[in-house]
Amino acid sequence: MSTQTLTSPPTQGAKVRRRGLPTWFGAWEISLLVLVVLVTVMASISTPYFATGSNFAITAGGVIGLALMVIPMTLLMIAGEIDLSIASVFGLTGVVFGLCIEGGIPLPVSIVIGLVLGAVAGFINGWLTVAFGLPSLVVTVGTLGLYRGIAYILLESRSISALPVEFTTFSQANIYGTYIPYTFVLFVLMAVFAAVVLHRGAFGRKTFAVGSSAVVSRYSGIPVRRIKITLFCLSGTVAALAGMLYAGYVSSARANNGTGLELSVIAIVLIGGVSMFGGKGSFAGVTLSLVLVTVLTSWMNLGFLPTNVQNTVIGVLMIAAVVVPVVAKKISDSRPLRA
């Protein structure tokens, strides 16, 4: 006859914590902040031109298209979806915007047409995903080719450079007397608004819930389909805005604008700590990731490092962003509980 020793569970209110890694190690945002500071200091010391207002203006202005698309991609991936067609929408709307201008349509109307086109492209992605229960990865791989193909059909290999001077000025110029681009201010305003909505608003809470479990969210009365379609429409609309601003920045609307940019957008979101499976992430982490990648890219460009080296560095960061949290959790789970 064996004797078993039963250990009663801790009483309610007892403080039980899992002994594991220090809290700072699990704070991905803090790790990114440290990396940003280290890389910035190293770049400033090794490359004198790096820490100048001119370099900031050039870098901030050049990255605006990428930065804007990071905003809706963050929301979409937290909701458990992804949009690989975002860069194709970027290119297509730039082409349509340029054709509208070339055809004599007023600038404000051309901008509205571009934004509506982006929203429609996003709606198609969202509707196909939720109506037929298809993986958004598969749907948007298809529309990636579709939207880019339409751009080439419309414009072929030519470009449109005769864009309104007021639009190109806004896309290229800095605020008077500063090194701050107008488009950088636009990005900051949009990012702050999106962060407040995500982390303080009811829509943000529902977005996290949908990403954690769409089934549970649906039974809880959350309109899962509506939220997902809204996020896809937002993705298309912001991509359209980014595509038009980029066309103004380079003074050229071309069918190949933004080709491959979707991978950089997704990499930044993943490095920022957003889960590939949804339900987890923060705008603080994604913003720090955007700053880190931008600083690294600027530093490497000033050092004349080849593109393949730059891609390797970003790839290592992305793998680390996916692997490190998983390894850290396994190590933490393997430690015994301590009362």
Coordinates of C-alpha atoms in Angstrom, one line a residue:
M1 CA 0.0 0.0 0.0
S2 CA 1.6 3.2 -1.1
T3 CA 1.3 6.5 0.6
Q4 CA 0.8 9.7 -1.4
T5 CA 1.7 13.1 -0.2
L6 CA -0.8 15.6 -1.5
T7 CA 0.2 19.2 -1.9
S8 CA -2.7 21.6 -1.7
P9 CA -2.9 24.4 -4.2
P10 CA -1.9 27.8 -3.1
T11 CA -4.7 29.8 -1.5
Q12 CA -6.3 32.6 -3.5
G13 CA -4.2 35.7 -3.3
A14 CA -1.0 33.9 -2.7
K15 CA 1.9 35.3 -4.7
V16 CA 3.3 32.6 -6.9
R17 CA 5.8 33.5 -9.7
R18 CA 7.7 31.4 -12.2
R19 CA 11.4 31.6 -11.7
G20 CA 12.9 32.4 -15.1
L21 CA 14.6 35.0 -17.2
P22 CA 14.8 38.5 -15.8
T23 CA 11.9 40.7 -16.7
W24 CA 14.0 42.9 -19.0
F25 CA 14.9 40.0 -21.2
G26 CA 11.3 39.3 -21.9
A27 CA 10.6 43.0 -22.8
W28 CA 11.3 43.0 -26.5
E29 CA 10.7 46.7 -26.7
I30 CA 13.5 47.4 -24.2
S31 CA 15.8 45.1 -26.1
L32 CA 15.0 47.0 -29.3
L33 CA 15.5 50.3 -27.6
V34 CA 19.0 49.2 -26.5
L35 CA 19.8 48.1 -30.0
V36 CA 18.7 51.4 -31.5
V37 CA 20.8 53.4 -29.1
L38 CA 23.9 51.2 -29.6
V39 CA 23.6 51.2 -33.4
T40 CA 23.0 54.9 -33.5
V41 CA 26.0 55.6 -31.3
M42 CA 28.2 53.3 -33.4
A43 CA 27.0 54.8 -36.7
S44 CA 27.6 58.3 -35.4
I45 CA 31.1 57.6 -34.3
S46 CA 32.2 55.6 -37.4
T47 CA 30.4 57.7 -40.0
P48 CA 30.6 61.5 -39.4
Y49 CA 27.9 62.3 -42.0
F50 CA 25.4 60.0 -40.3
A51 CA 24.5 62.3 -37.4
T52 CA 23.6 65.3 -39.5
G53 CA 20.3 67.0 -40.2
S54 CA 20.7 66.5 -44.0
N55 CA 21.1 62.7 -43.5
F56 CA 18.0 62.7 -41.3
A57 CA 15.9 64.5 -43.9
I58 CA 17.1 62.3 -46.7
T59 CA 16.5 59.1 -44.7
A60 CA 13.2 60.1 -43.2
G61 CA 11.9 61.3 -46.6
G62 CA 13.0 58.2 -48.4
V63 CA 11.6 55.7 -46.0
I64 CA 8.1 57.2 -45.8
G65 CA 6.4 54.8 -48.1
L66 CA 7.7 51.8 -46.1
A67 CA 6.9 53.5 -42.8
L68 CA 3.3 54.3 -43.7
M69 CA 2.6 50.7 -44.8
V70 CA 4.0 49.3 -41.5
I71 CA 1.0 50.9 -39.7
P72 CA -1.9 48.9 -41.2
M73 CA 0.3 45.7 -41.5
T74 CA 0.8 45.9 -37.7
L75 CA -3.0 46.0 -37.1
L76 CA -3.6 43.3 -39.7
M77 CA -1.0 40.8 -38.3
I78 CA -2.2 41.4 -34.7
A79 CA -5.6 40.3 -36.0
G80 CA -4.0 37.1 -37.4
E81 CA -4.0 38.1 -41.1
I82 CA -1.4 39.3 -43.5
D83 CA -1.4 41.3 -46.8
L84 CA 1.3 40.4 -49.3
S85 CA -0.3 42.6 -52.0
I86 CA 0.4 45.8 -50.1
A87 CA 3.3 46.8 -52.3
S88 CA 1.4 46.0 -55.5
V89 CA -1.4 48.3 -54.4
F90 CA 1.4 50.8 -53.7
G91 CA 2.5 50.6 -57.3
L92 CA -0.9 50.3 -58.9
T93 CA -2.3 53.4 -57.2
G94 CA 0.8 55.4 -58.1
V95 CA 0.2 54.5 -61.7
V96 CA -3.5 55.3 -61.7
F97 CA -2.7 58.6 -59.9
G98 CA -0.2 59.5 -62.5
L99 CA -2.6 58.6 -65.4
C100 CA -5.3 60.8 -63.8
I101 CA -2.9 63.7 -63.6
E102 CA -1.8 63.1 -67.1
G103 CA -5.4 63.0 -68.2
G104 CA -6.1 66.5 -66.8
I105 CA -8.0 65.4 -63.7
P106 CA -7.6 67.9 -60.8
L107 CA -5.1 66.9 -58.1
P108 CA -7.6 66.5 -55.2
V109 CA -9.9 64.3 -57.4
S110 CA -6.9 62.2 -58.5
I111 CA -5.9 61.7 -54.9
V112 CA -9.4 60.6 -53.9
I113 CA -9.5 58.2 -56.9
G114 CA -6.2 56.7 -55.7
L115 CA -7.4 56.3 -52.1
V116 CA -10.7 54.7 -53.3
L117 CA -8.8 52.3 -55.5
G118 CA -6.6 51.3 -52.6
A119 CA -9.7 50.7 -50.4
V120 CA -11.4 48.6 -53.1
A121 CA -8.2 46.5 -53.6
G122 CA -8.1 45.9 -49.8
F123 CA -11.8 45.1 -49.7
I124 CA -11.3 42.4 -52.4
N125 CA -8.5 40.9 -50.3
G126 CA -10.7 40.9 -47.1
W127 CA -13.8 39.7 -48.8
L128 CA -12.1 36.7 -50.5
T129 CA -10.5 35.9 -47.1
V130 CA -13.6 36.0 -44.9
A131 CA -16.3 35.0 -47.4
F132 CA -14.6 31.8 -48.6
G133 CA -12.5 31.0 -45.5
L134 CA -9.3 31.2 -47.4
P135 CA -5.9 32.0 -45.8
S136 CA -5.0 35.6 -46.4
L137 CA -1.5 34.5 -47.3
V138 CA -2.8 32.6 -50.3
V139 CA -5.3 35.3 -51.3
T140 CA -2.8 38.1 -51.2
V141 CA -0.2 36.2 -53.0
G142 CA -2.7 36.0 -55.9
T143 CA -3.7 39.7 -55.7
L144 CA 0.0 40.6 -55.4
G145 CA 0.5 39.4 -59.0
L146 CA -3.0 40.7 -60.1
Y147 CA -2.5 44.3 -59.0
R148 CA 1.1 44.5 -60.2
G149 CA 0.0 43.0 -63.5
I150 CA -2.8 45.6 -63.9
A151 CA -0.2 48.4 -63.2
Y152 CA 2.0 47.1 -66.1
I153 CA -1.0 46.7 -68.4
L154 CA -2.0 50.4 -67.7
L155 CA 1.5 51.9 -68.0
E156 CA 3.7 49.2 -69.5
S157 CA 7.4 50.3 -69.3
R158 CA 6.9 54.0 -69.4
S159 CA 6.8 56.5 -66.5
I160 CA 4.9 59.6 -65.8
S161 CA 7.0 62.5 -64.5
A162 CA 4.7 65.5 -65.1
L163 CA 3.2 65.5 -61.6
P164 CA 1.8 68.7 -59.9
V165 CA 4.6 70.8 -58.4
E166 CA 2.6 71.3 -55.2
F167 CA 2.3 67.6 -54.7
T168 CA 6.0 66.8 -55.4
T169 CA 6.9 69.7 -53.1
F170 CA 4.9 68.2 -50.2
S171 CA 6.4 64.8 -50.9
Q172 CA 10.0 66.0 -51.0
A173 CA 10.3 69.2 -49.0
N174 CA 11.1 69.8 -45.3
I175 CA 9.2 72.1 -42.9
Y176 CA 10.7 75.6 -43.4
G177 CA 13.9 76.1 -41.4
T178 CA 14.1 72.5 -40.3
Y179 CA 15.3 69.1 -41.5
I180 CA 11.9 67.5 -40.8
P181 CA 10.0 66.4 -44.0
Y182 CA 6.3 67.2 -44.2
T183 CA 5.7 63.5 -44.9
F184 CA 7.5 62.5 -41.6
V185 CA 5.0 64.7 -39.7
L186 CA 2.1 62.9 -41.5
F187 CA 3.5 59.5 -40.5
V188 CA 3.9 60.5 -36.9
L189 CA 0.3 61.8 -36.7
M190 CA -1.0 58.6 -38.3
A191 CA 1.1 56.3 -36.2
V192 CA 0.1 58.0 -32.9
F193 CA -3.6 57.8 -33.9
A194 CA -3.3 54.1 -34.8
A195 CA -1.4 53.4 -31.5
V196 CA -4.2 55.1 -29.5
V197 CA -6.9 53.2 -31.4
L198 CA -5.0 49.9 -30.9
H199 CA -4.0 50.2 -27.3
R200 CA -6.7 52.4 -25.9
G201 CA -9.8 52.0 -28.1
A202 CA -12.5 49.3 -28.2
F203 CA -11.6 48.5 -31.8
G204 CA -8.0 47.8 -30.8
R205 CA -9.2 45.4 -28.0
K206 CA -11.4 43.6 -30.5
T207 CA -8.5 43.4 -32.9
F208 CA -6.3 41.7 -30.3
A209 CA -9.2 39.3 -29.4
V210 CA -9.8 38.4 -33.0
G211 CA -6.1 37.6 -33.4
S212 CA -6.0 35.5 -30.2
S213 CA -9.0 33.4 -31.3
A214 CA -11.4 34.3 -34.0
V215 CA -13.8 31.5 -32.9
V216 CA -14.0 32.7 -29.3
S217 CA -14.4 36.3 -30.5
R218 CA -17.3 35.3 -32.8
Y219 CA -19.1 33.6 -29.9
S220 CA -18.4 36.6 -27.8
G221 CA -20.4 38.8 -30.2
I222 CA -17.4 40.5 -31.8
P223 CA -18.0 41.1 -35.6
V224 CA -14.9 39.2 -36.7
R225 CA -15.6 39.4 -40.5
R226 CA -16.3 43.2 -40.3
I227 CA -13.1 43.8 -38.4
K228 CA -11.0 41.9 -40.8
I229 CA -12.5 43.5 -43.9
T230 CA -12.0 46.9 -42.3
L231 CA -8.4 46.2 -41.6
F232 CA -7.8 45.0 -45.2
C233 CA -9.5 48.1 -46.5
L234 CA -7.3 50.2 -44.3
S235 CA -4.2 48.4 -45.5
G236 CA -5.2 49.1 -49.2
T237 CA -6.0 52.8 -48.5
V238 CA -2.7 53.5 -46.6
A239 CA -0.8 51.6 -49.3
A240 CA -2.4 53.9 -51.9
L241 CA -1.5 57.0 -50.0
A242 CA 2.1 55.7 -49.6
G243 CA 2.3 54.9 -53.3
M244 CA 1.1 58.3 -54.4
L245 CA 3.5 60.1 -52.0
Y246 CA 6.4 57.9 -53.2
A247 CA 5.6 58.8 -56.8
G248 CA 5.7 62.5 -55.8
Y249 CA 9.0 61.9 -53.9
V250 CA 10.8 60.4 -56.9
S251 CA 8.8 62.6 -59.3
S252 CA 7.8 59.5 -61.3
A253 CA 4.9 57.1 -61.4
R254 CA 6.1 53.7 -62.6
A255 CA 4.5 50.2 -62.6
N256 CA 7.5 48.8 -60.7
N257 CA 7.4 51.3 -57.8
G258 CA 7.6 49.5 -54.5
T259 CA 8.4 46.0 -56.0
G260 CA 9.4 43.7 -53.1
L261 CA 8.6 46.3 -50.4
E262 CA 6.1 44.0 -48.8
L263 CA 8.9 41.8 -47.4
S264 CA 10.5 44.7 -45.8
V265 CA 7.2 45.8 -44.2
I266 CA 6.6 42.3 -42.8
A267 CA 10.1 42.0 -41.6
I268 CA 9.8 45.3 -39.6
V269 CA 6.5 44.2 -38.1
L270 CA 8.0 40.8 -37.0
I271 CA 11.2 42.4 -35.6
G272 CA 8.9 44.7 -33.7
G273 CA 7.5 41.7 -31.7
V274 CA 4.2 41.2 -33.4
S275 CA 3.3 37.5 -33.4
M276 CA 3.1 35.7 -36.7
F277 CA 0.0 34.0 -35.3
G278 CA -1.8 37.1 -34.2
G279 CA -3.1 38.4 -30.8
K280 CA 0.3 39.9 -29.7
G281 CA 2.2 43.0 -30.5
S282 CA 2.6 46.7 -29.8
F283 CA 3.1 49.9 -31.8
A284 CA 6.0 50.8 -29.5
G285 CA 7.9 47.7 -30.6
V286 CA 7.1 48.1 -34.3
T287 CA 8.1 51.8 -34.2
L288 CA 11.5 50.9 -32.6
S289 CA 11.9 48.2 -35.2
L290 CA 11.3 50.7 -37.9
V291 CA 13.8 53.1 -36.4
L292 CA 16.4 50.2 -36.0
V293 CA 16.0 49.0 -39.6
T294 CA 16.1 52.6 -40.9
V295 CA 19.2 53.5 -38.9
L296 CA 21.0 50.3 -39.9
T297 CA 20.1 50.8 -43.6
S298 CA 21.3 54.4 -43.6
W299 CA 24.5 53.4 -41.9
M300 CA 25.2 50.6 -44.3
N301 CA 24.4 52.8 -47.3
L302 CA 26.8 55.4 -46.1
G303 CA 29.4 52.7 -45.7
F304 CA 28.7 51.5 -49.2
L305 CA 27.9 48.0 -48.1
P306 CA 26.3 45.9 -51.0
T307 CA 22.6 45.2 -51.0
N308 CA 23.1 41.5 -50.3
V309 CA 24.9 42.3 -47.0
Q310 CA 22.1 44.6 -46.0
N311 CA 19.5 42.0 -46.7
T312 CA 21.5 39.5 -44.7
V313 CA 21.6 41.8 -41.6
I314 CA 17.8 42.4 -41.8
G315 CA 17.2 38.7 -42.3
V316 CA 19.2 37.8 -39.2
L317 CA 17.2 40.4 -37.2
M318 CA 13.9 38.9 -38.4
I319 CA 14.9 35.3 -37.5
A320 CA 16.0 36.5 -34.1
A321 CA 12.7 38.3 -33.6
V322 CA 10.8 35.0 -34.3
V323 CA 13.2 32.6 -32.5
V324 CA 14.3 34.5 -29.4
P325 CA 10.8 34.9 -27.8
V326 CA 10.1 31.2 -28.4
V327 CA 13.4 30.1 -26.8
A328 CA 13.0 32.5 -23.9
K329 CA 9.5 31.1 -23.2
K330 CA 10.7 27.5 -23.3
I331 CA 13.6 28.4 -20.9
S332 CA 11.1 30.2 -18.6
D333 CA 8.6 27.3 -18.7
S334 CA 11.4 24.8 -17.8
R335 CA 12.2 26.5 -14.5
P336 CA 10.4 25.4 -11.4
L337 CA 7.7 27.4 -9.7
R338 CA 8.8 29.4 -6.6
A339 CA 6.3 30.5 -4.0

